[in-house]
């Protein structure tokens, strides 16, 4: 078993990620839940942004920044 691997580092990392995701649904479901959570938070921030805009209040910079990052 001595010697030098013929796989590059990039190929070994890809092989490891395939090994983690190919035999389990957990990483895919975790990514789905994180995506749904970010989308939901973005939707709530959009509603907040619209409420603040329609009531004539000054908009905070973090609101538009948060929507643009999460969406």
PDB file of N, CA and C in Angstrom:
ATOM      1  N   UNK A   1       0.801  -1.197   0.000  1.00  0.00           N
ATOM      2  CA  UNK A   1       0.000   0.000   0.000  1.00  0.00           C
ATOM      3  C   UNK A   1       0.844   1.261   0.000  1.00  0.00           C
ATOM      4  N   UNK A   2       2.114   1.128  -0.121  1.00  0.00           N
ATOM      5  CA  UNK A   2       2.987   2.295  -0.139  1.00  0.00           C
ATOM      6  C   UNK A   2       2.957   2.926  -1.525  1.00  0.00           C
ATOM      7  N   UNK A   3       3.199   4.202  -1.563  1.00  0.00           N
ATOM      8  CA  UNK A   3       3.260   4.886  -2.842  1.00  0.00           C
ATOM      9  C   UNK A   3       2.544   6.213  -2.802  1.00  0.00           C
ATOM     10  N   UNK A   4       2.414   6.799  -3.953  1.00  0.00           N
ATOM     11  CA  UNK A   4       1.796   8.112  -4.087  1.00  0.00           C
ATOM     12  C   UNK A   4       0.442   7.940  -4.762  1.00  0.00           C
ATOM     13  N   UNK A   5      -0.536   8.639  -4.231  1.00  0.00           N
ATOM     14  CA  UNK A   5      -1.881   8.561  -4.787  1.00  0.00           C
ATOM     15  C   UNK A   5      -1.927   9.208  -6.166  1.00  0.00           C
ATOM     16  N   UNK A   6      -2.702   8.619  -7.041  1.00  0.00           N
ATOM     17  CA  UNK A   6      -2.862   9.198  -8.375  1.00  0.00           C
ATOM     18  C   UNK A   6      -4.021  10.189  -8.422  1.00  0.00           C
ATOM     19  N   UNK A   7      -4.786  10.253  -7.317  1.00  0.00           N
ATOM     20  CA  UNK A   7      -5.872  11.219  -7.225  1.00  0.00           C
ATOM     21  C   UNK A   7      -5.321  12.577  -6.823  1.00  0.00           C
ATOM     22  N   UNK A   8      -5.845  13.625  -7.436  1.00  0.00           N
ATOM     23  CA  UNK A   8      -5.484  14.975  -7.002  1.00  0.00           C
ATOM     24  C   UNK A   8      -6.292  15.302  -5.742  1.00  0.00           C
ATOM     25  N   UNK A   9      -5.902  16.365  -5.066  1.00  0.00           N
ATOM     26  CA  UNK A   9      -6.614  16.768  -3.853  1.00  0.00           C
ATOM     27  C   UNK A   9      -8.059  17.107  -4.187  1.00  0.00           C
ATOM     28  N   UNK A  10      -8.267  17.782  -5.293  1.00  0.00           N
ATOM     29  CA  UNK A  10      -9.620  18.146  -5.712  1.00  0.00           C
ATOM     30  C   UNK A  10     -10.472  16.900  -5.947  1.00  0.00           C
ATOM     31  N   UNK A  11      -9.892  15.913  -6.581  1.00  0.00           N
ATOM     32  CA  UNK A  11     -10.619  14.679  -6.857  1.00  0.00           C
ATOM     33  C   UNK A  11     -10.920  13.919  -5.566  1.00  0.00           C
ATOM     34  N   UNK A  12     -10.000  13.944  -4.615  1.00  0.00           N
ATOM     35  CA  UNK A  12     -10.229  13.273  -3.337  1.00  0.00           C
ATOM     36  C   UNK A  12     -11.331  13.967  -2.541  1.00  0.00           C
ATOM     37  N   UNK A  13     -11.363  15.300  -2.575  1.00  0.00           N
ATOM     38  CA  UNK A  13     -12.420  16.035  -1.878  1.00  0.00           C
ATOM     39  C   UNK A  13     -13.768  15.741  -2.515  1.00  0.00           C
ATOM     40  N   UNK A  14     -13.830  15.734  -3.833  1.00  0.00           N
ATOM     41  CA  UNK A  14     -15.072  15.412  -4.531  1.00  0.00           C
ATOM     42  C   UNK A  14     -15.529  13.992  -4.202  1.00  0.00           C
ATOM     43  N   UNK A  15     -14.595  13.061  -4.139  1.00  0.00           N
ATOM     44  CA  UNK A  15     -14.898  11.678  -3.803  1.00  0.00           C
ATOM     45  C   UNK A  15     -15.442  11.577  -2.375  1.00  0.00           C
ATOM     46  N   UNK A  16     -14.860  12.333  -1.448  1.00  0.00           N
ATOM     47  CA  UNK A  16     -15.333  12.333  -0.061  1.00  0.00           C
ATOM     48  C   UNK A  16     -16.737  12.917   0.041  1.00  0.00           C
ATOM     49  N   UNK A  17     -16.993  14.013  -0.666  1.00  0.00           N
ATOM     50  CA  UNK A  17     -18.335  14.605  -0.640  1.00  0.00           C
ATOM     51  C   UNK A  17     -19.363  13.680  -1.271  1.00  0.00           C
ATOM     52  N   UNK A  18     -18.996  12.998  -2.328  1.00  0.00           N
ATOM     53  CA  UNK A  18     -19.896  12.011  -2.923  1.00  0.00           C
ATOM     54  C   UNK A  18     -20.190  10.887  -1.941  1.00  0.00           C
ATOM     55  N   UNK A  19     -19.197  10.481  -1.179  1.00  0.00           N
ATOM     56  CA  UNK A  19     -19.401   9.432  -0.189  1.00  0.00           C
ATOM     57  C   UNK A  19     -20.342   9.853   0.919  1.00  0.00           C
ATOM     58  N   UNK A  20     -20.305  11.117   1.293  1.00  0.00           N
ATOM     59  CA  UNK A  20     -21.190  11.610   2.351  1.00  0.00           C
ATOM     60  C   UNK A  20     -22.615  11.756   1.844  1.00  0.00           C
ATOM     61  N   UNK A  21     -22.788  12.288   0.646  1.00  0.00           N
ATOM     62  CA  UNK A  21     -24.135  12.585   0.163  1.00  0.00           C
ATOM     63  C   UNK A  21     -24.791  11.446  -0.595  1.00  0.00           C
ATOM     64  N   UNK A  22     -24.028  10.491  -1.094  1.00  0.00           N
ATOM     65  CA  UNK A  22     -24.604   9.449  -1.940  1.00  0.00           C
ATOM     66  C   UNK A  22     -25.398   8.420  -1.149  1.00  0.00           C
ATOM     67  N   UNK A  23     -25.043   8.185   0.084  1.00  0.00           N
ATOM     68  CA  UNK A  23     -25.661   7.107   0.839  1.00  0.00           C
ATOM     69  C   UNK A  23     -26.566   7.607   1.954  1.00  0.00           C
ATOM     70  N   UNK A  24     -26.858   8.874   1.982  1.00  0.00           N
ATOM     71  CA  UNK A  24     -27.679   9.408   3.053  1.00  0.00           C
ATOM     72  C   UNK A  24     -28.508  10.574   2.534  1.00  0.00           C
ATOM     73  N   UNK A  25     -29.713  10.639   3.014  1.00  0.00           N
ATOM     74  CA  UNK A  25     -30.579  11.763   2.661  1.00  0.00           C
ATOM     75  C   UNK A  25     -30.428  12.921   3.634  1.00  0.00           C
ATOM     76  N   UNK A  26     -29.738  12.691   4.735  1.00  0.00           N
ATOM     77  CA  UNK A  26     -29.623  13.706   5.777  1.00  0.00           C
ATOM     78  C   UNK A  26     -28.962  14.993   5.276  1.00  0.00           C
ATOM     79  N   UNK A  27     -27.821  14.942   4.575  1.00  0.00           N
ATOM     80  CA  UNK A  27     -27.232  16.203   4.103  1.00  0.00           C
ATOM     81  C   UNK A  27     -28.136  16.947   3.116  1.00  0.00           C
ATOM     82  N   UNK A  28     -28.829  16.201   2.276  1.00  0.00           N
ATOM     83  CA  UNK A  28     -29.723  16.855   1.320  1.00  0.00           C
ATOM     84  C   UNK A  28     -30.917  17.485   2.026  1.00  0.00           C
ATOM     85  N   UNK A  29     -31.461  16.792   3.011  1.00  0.00           N
ATOM     86  CA  UNK A  29     -32.579  17.369   3.767  1.00  0.00           C
ATOM     87  C   UNK A  29     -32.124  18.567   4.586  1.00  0.00           C
ATOM     88  N   UNK A  30     -30.932  18.503   5.140  1.00  0.00           N
ATOM     89  CA  UNK A  30     -30.411  19.640   5.900  1.00  0.00           C
ATOM     90  C   UNK A  30     -30.272  20.861   4.996  1.00  0.00           C
ATOM     91  N   UNK A  31     -29.772  20.661   3.789  1.00  0.00           N
ATOM     92  CA  UNK A  31     -29.654  21.773   2.840  1.00  0.00           C
ATOM     93  C   UNK A  31     -31.034  22.309   2.466  1.00  0.00           C
ATOM     94  N   UNK A  32     -32.007  21.417   2.323  1.00  0.00           N
ATOM     95  CA  UNK A  32     -33.371  21.840   2.015  1.00  0.00           C
ATOM     96  C   UNK A  32     -33.944  22.679   3.147  1.00  0.00           C
ATOM     97  N   UNK A  33     -33.766  22.224   4.390  1.00  0.00           N
ATOM     98  CA  UNK A  33     -34.305  22.962   5.531  1.00  0.00           C
ATOM     99  C   UNK A  33     -33.638  24.323   5.689  1.00  0.00           C
ATOM    100  N   UNK A  34     -32.353  24.390   5.462  1.00  0.00           N
ATOM    101  CA  UNK A  34     -31.652  25.675   5.544  1.00  0.00           C
ATOM    102  C   UNK A  34     -32.157  26.614   4.448  1.00  0.00           C
ATOM    103  N   UNK A  35     -32.378  26.088   3.256  1.00  0.00           N
ATOM    104  CA  UNK A  35     -32.896  26.906   2.162  1.00  0.00           C
ATOM    105  C   UNK A  35     -34.301  27.412   2.427  1.00  0.00           C
ATOM    106  N   UNK A  36     -35.153  26.550   2.959  1.00  0.00           N
ATOM    107  CA  UNK A  36     -36.524  26.961   3.286  1.00  0.00           C
ATOM    108  C   UNK A  36     -36.506  27.995   4.408  1.00  0.00           C
ATOM    109  N   UNK A  37     -35.640  27.806   5.390  1.00  0.00           N
ATOM    110  CA  UNK A  37     -35.529  28.762   6.485  1.00  0.00           C
ATOM    111  C   UNK A  37     -35.072  30.128   5.980  1.00  0.00           C
ATOM    112  N   UNK A  38     -34.067  30.150   5.120  1.00  0.00           N
ATOM    113  CA  UNK A  38     -33.590  31.425   4.557  1.00  0.00           C
ATOM    114  C   UNK A  38     -34.659  32.085   3.697  1.00  0.00           C
ATOM    115  N   UNK A  39     -35.377  31.292   2.922  1.00  0.00           N
ATOM    116  CA  UNK A  39     -36.455  31.847   2.107  1.00  0.00           C
ATOM    117  C   UNK A  39     -37.576  32.414   2.958  1.00  0.00           C
ATOM    118  N   UNK A  40     -37.929  31.718   4.028  1.00  0.00           N
ATOM    119  CA  UNK A  40     -38.970  32.207   4.934  1.00  0.00           C
ATOM    120  C   UNK A  40     -38.563  33.486   5.639  1.00  0.00           C
ATOM    121  N   UNK A  41     -37.316  33.534   6.089  1.00  0.00           N
ATOM    122  CA  UNK A  41     -36.833  34.752   6.740  1.00  0.00           C
ATOM    123  C   UNK A  41     -36.809  35.918   5.761  1.00  0.00           C
ATOM    124  N   UNK A  42     -36.434  35.652   4.535  1.00  0.00           N
ATOM    125  CA  UNK A  42     -36.423  36.696   3.520  1.00  0.00           C
ATOM    126  C   UNK A  42     -37.833  37.208   3.258  1.00  0.00           C
ATOM    127  N   UNK A  43     -38.792  36.289   3.199  1.00  0.00           N
ATOM    128  CA  UNK A  43     -40.184  36.690   2.979  1.00  0.00           C
ATOM    129  C   UNK A  43     -40.686  37.557   4.130  1.00  0.00           C
ATOM    130  N   UNK A  44     -40.352  37.190   5.370  1.00  0.00           N
ATOM    131  CA  UNK A  44     -40.763  38.003   6.515  1.00  0.00           C
ATOM    132  C   UNK A  44     -40.108  39.380   6.480  1.00  0.00           C
ATOM    133  N   UNK A  45     -38.853  39.443   6.078  1.00  0.00           N
ATOM    134  CA  UNK A  45     -38.191  40.742   5.969  1.00  0.00           C
ATOM    135  C   UNK A  45     -38.796  41.592   4.856  1.00  0.00           C
ATOM    136  N   UNK A  46     -39.223  40.959   3.771  1.00  0.00           N
ATOM    137  CA  UNK A  46     -39.889  41.700   2.696  1.00  0.00           C
ATOM    138  C   UNK A  46     -41.207  42.280   3.199  1.00  0.00           C
ATOM    139  N   UNK A  47     -41.961  41.484   3.967  1.00  0.00           N
ATOM    140  CA  UNK A  47     -43.210  41.995   4.542  1.00  0.00           C
ATOM    141  C   UNK A  47     -42.936  43.167   5.481  1.00  0.00           C
ATOM    142  N   UNK A  48     -41.894  43.062   6.283  1.00  0.00           N
ATOM    143  CA  UNK A  48     -41.516  44.156   7.181  1.00  0.00           C
ATOM    144  C   UNK A  48     -41.120  45.397   6.381  1.00  0.00           C
ATOM    145  N   UNK A  49     -40.363  45.198   5.328  1.00  0.00           N
ATOM    146  CA  UNK A  49     -39.941  46.302   4.475  1.00  0.00           C
ATOM    147  C   UNK A  49     -41.149  47.007   3.859  1.00  0.00           C
ATOM    148  N   UNK A  50     -42.100  46.235   3.361  1.00  0.00           N
ATOM    149  CA  UNK A  50     -43.308  46.828   2.778  1.00  0.00           C
ATOM    150  C   UNK A  50     -44.132  47.575   3.822  1.00  0.00           C
ATOM    151  N   UNK A  51     -44.255  47.009   5.016  1.00  0.00           N
ATOM    152  CA  UNK A  51     -45.009  47.667   6.085  1.00  0.00           C
ATOM    153  C   UNK A  51     -44.376  49.004   6.451  1.00  0.00           C
ATOM    154  N   UNK A  52     -43.068  49.007   6.622  1.00  0.00           N
ATOM    155  CA  UNK A  52     -42.369  50.238   6.991  1.00  0.00           C
ATOM    156  C   UNK A  52     -42.480  51.263   5.871  1.00  0.00           C
ATOM    157  N   UNK A  53     -42.368  50.822   4.639  1.00  0.00           N
ATOM    158  CA  UNK A  53     -42.459  51.736   3.497  1.00  0.00           C
ATOM    159  C   UNK A  53     -43.864  52.331   3.373  1.00  0.00           C
ATOM    160  N   UNK A  54     -44.890  51.485   3.537  1.00  0.00           N
ATOM    161  CA  UNK A  54     -46.266  51.961   3.375  1.00  0.00           C
ATOM    162  C   UNK A  54     -46.727  52.843   4.526  1.00  0.00           C
ATOM    163  N   UNK A  55     -46.147  52.692   5.703  1.00  0.00           N
ATOM    164  CA  UNK A  55     -46.519  53.550   6.825  1.00  0.00           C
ATOM    165  C   UNK A  55     -45.718  54.847   6.848  1.00  0.00           C
ATOM    166  N   UNK A  56     -44.787  55.019   5.933  1.00  0.00           N
ATOM    167  CA  UNK A  56     -44.045  56.265   5.818  1.00  0.00           C
ATOM    168  C   UNK A  56     -42.888  56.405   6.785  1.00  0.00           C
ATOM    169  N   UNK A  57     -42.508  55.339   7.440  1.00  0.00           N
ATOM    170  CA  UNK A  57     -41.380  55.401   8.370  1.00  0.00           C
ATOM    171  C   UNK A  57     -40.068  55.316   7.591  1.00  0.00           C
ATOM    172  N   UNK A  58     -39.002  55.724   8.246  1.00  0.00           N
ATOM    173  CA  UNK A  58     -37.682  55.642   7.618  1.00  0.00           C
ATOM    174  C   UNK A  58     -37.233  54.184   7.589  1.00  0.00           C
ATOM    175  N   UNK A  59     -36.678  53.768   6.457  1.00  0.00           N
ATOM    176  CA  UNK A  59     -36.208  52.393   6.314  1.00  0.00           C
ATOM    177  C   UNK A  59     -34.826  52.235   6.930  1.00  0.00           C
ATOM    178  N   UNK A  60     -34.651  51.164   7.656  1.00  0.00           N
ATOM    179  CA  UNK A  60     -33.327  50.837   8.184  1.00  0.00           C
ATOM    180  C   UNK A  60     -32.506  50.173   7.091  1.00  0.00           C
ATOM    181  N   UNK A  61     -31.212  50.377   7.133  1.00  0.00           N
ATOM    182  CA  UNK A  61     -30.344  49.776   6.127  1.00  0.00           C
ATOM    183  C   UNK A  61     -30.249  48.268   6.250  1.00  0.00           C
ATOM    184  N   UNK A  62     -30.403  47.750   7.466  1.00  0.00           N
ATOM    185  CA  UNK A  62     -30.264  46.304   7.661  1.00  0.00           C
ATOM    186  C   UNK A  62     -31.409  45.537   7.020  1.00  0.00           C
ATOM    187  N   UNK A  63     -32.564  46.155   6.860  1.00  0.00           N
ATOM    188  CA  UNK A  63     -33.713  45.453   6.289  1.00  0.00           C
ATOM    189  C   UNK A  63     -33.458  45.105   4.829  1.00  0.00           C
ATOM    190  N   UNK A  64     -33.090  46.092   4.042  1.00  0.00           N
ATOM    191  CA  UNK A  64     -32.831  45.824   2.629  1.00  0.00           C
ATOM    192  C   UNK A  64     -31.593  44.957   2.447  1.00  0.00           C
ATOM    193  N   UNK A  65     -30.607  45.138   3.310  1.00  0.00           N
ATOM    194  CA  UNK A  65     -29.407  44.302   3.246  1.00  0.00           C
ATOM    195  C   UNK A  65     -29.746  42.848   3.567  1.00  0.00           C
ATOM    196  N   UNK A  66     -30.571  42.641   4.588  1.00  0.00           N
ATOM    197  CA  UNK A  66     -30.970  41.285   4.955  1.00  0.00           C
ATOM    198  C   UNK A  66     -31.764  40.597   3.868  1.00  0.00           C
ATOM    199  N   UNK A  67     -32.671  41.322   3.236  1.00  0.00           N
ATOM    200  CA  UNK A  67     -33.460  40.744   2.146  1.00  0.00           C
ATOM    201  C   UNK A  67     -32.559  40.364   0.985  1.00  0.00           C
ATOM    202  N   UNK A  68     -31.636  41.242   0.643  1.00  0.00           N
ATOM    203  CA  UNK A  68     -30.769  40.945  -0.502  1.00  0.00           C
ATOM    204  C   UNK A  68     -29.821  39.783  -0.215  1.00  0.00           C
ATOM    205  N   UNK A  69     -29.384  39.625   1.018  1.00  0.00           N
ATOM    206  CA  UNK A  69     -28.496  38.512   1.356  1.00  0.00           C
ATOM    207  C   UNK A  69     -29.272  37.203   1.424  1.00  0.00           C
ATOM    208  N   UNK A  70     -30.416  37.193   2.074  1.00  0.00           N
ATOM    209  CA  UNK A  70     -31.163  35.953   2.271  1.00  0.00           C
ATOM    210  C   UNK A  70     -31.900  35.500   1.022  1.00  0.00           C
ATOM    211  N   UNK A  71     -32.308  36.430   0.183  1.00  0.00           N
ATOM    212  CA  UNK A  71     -33.080  36.043  -0.993  1.00  0.00           C
ATOM    213  C   UNK A  71     -32.152  35.774  -2.129  1.00  0.00           C
TER     214      UNK A  71
END
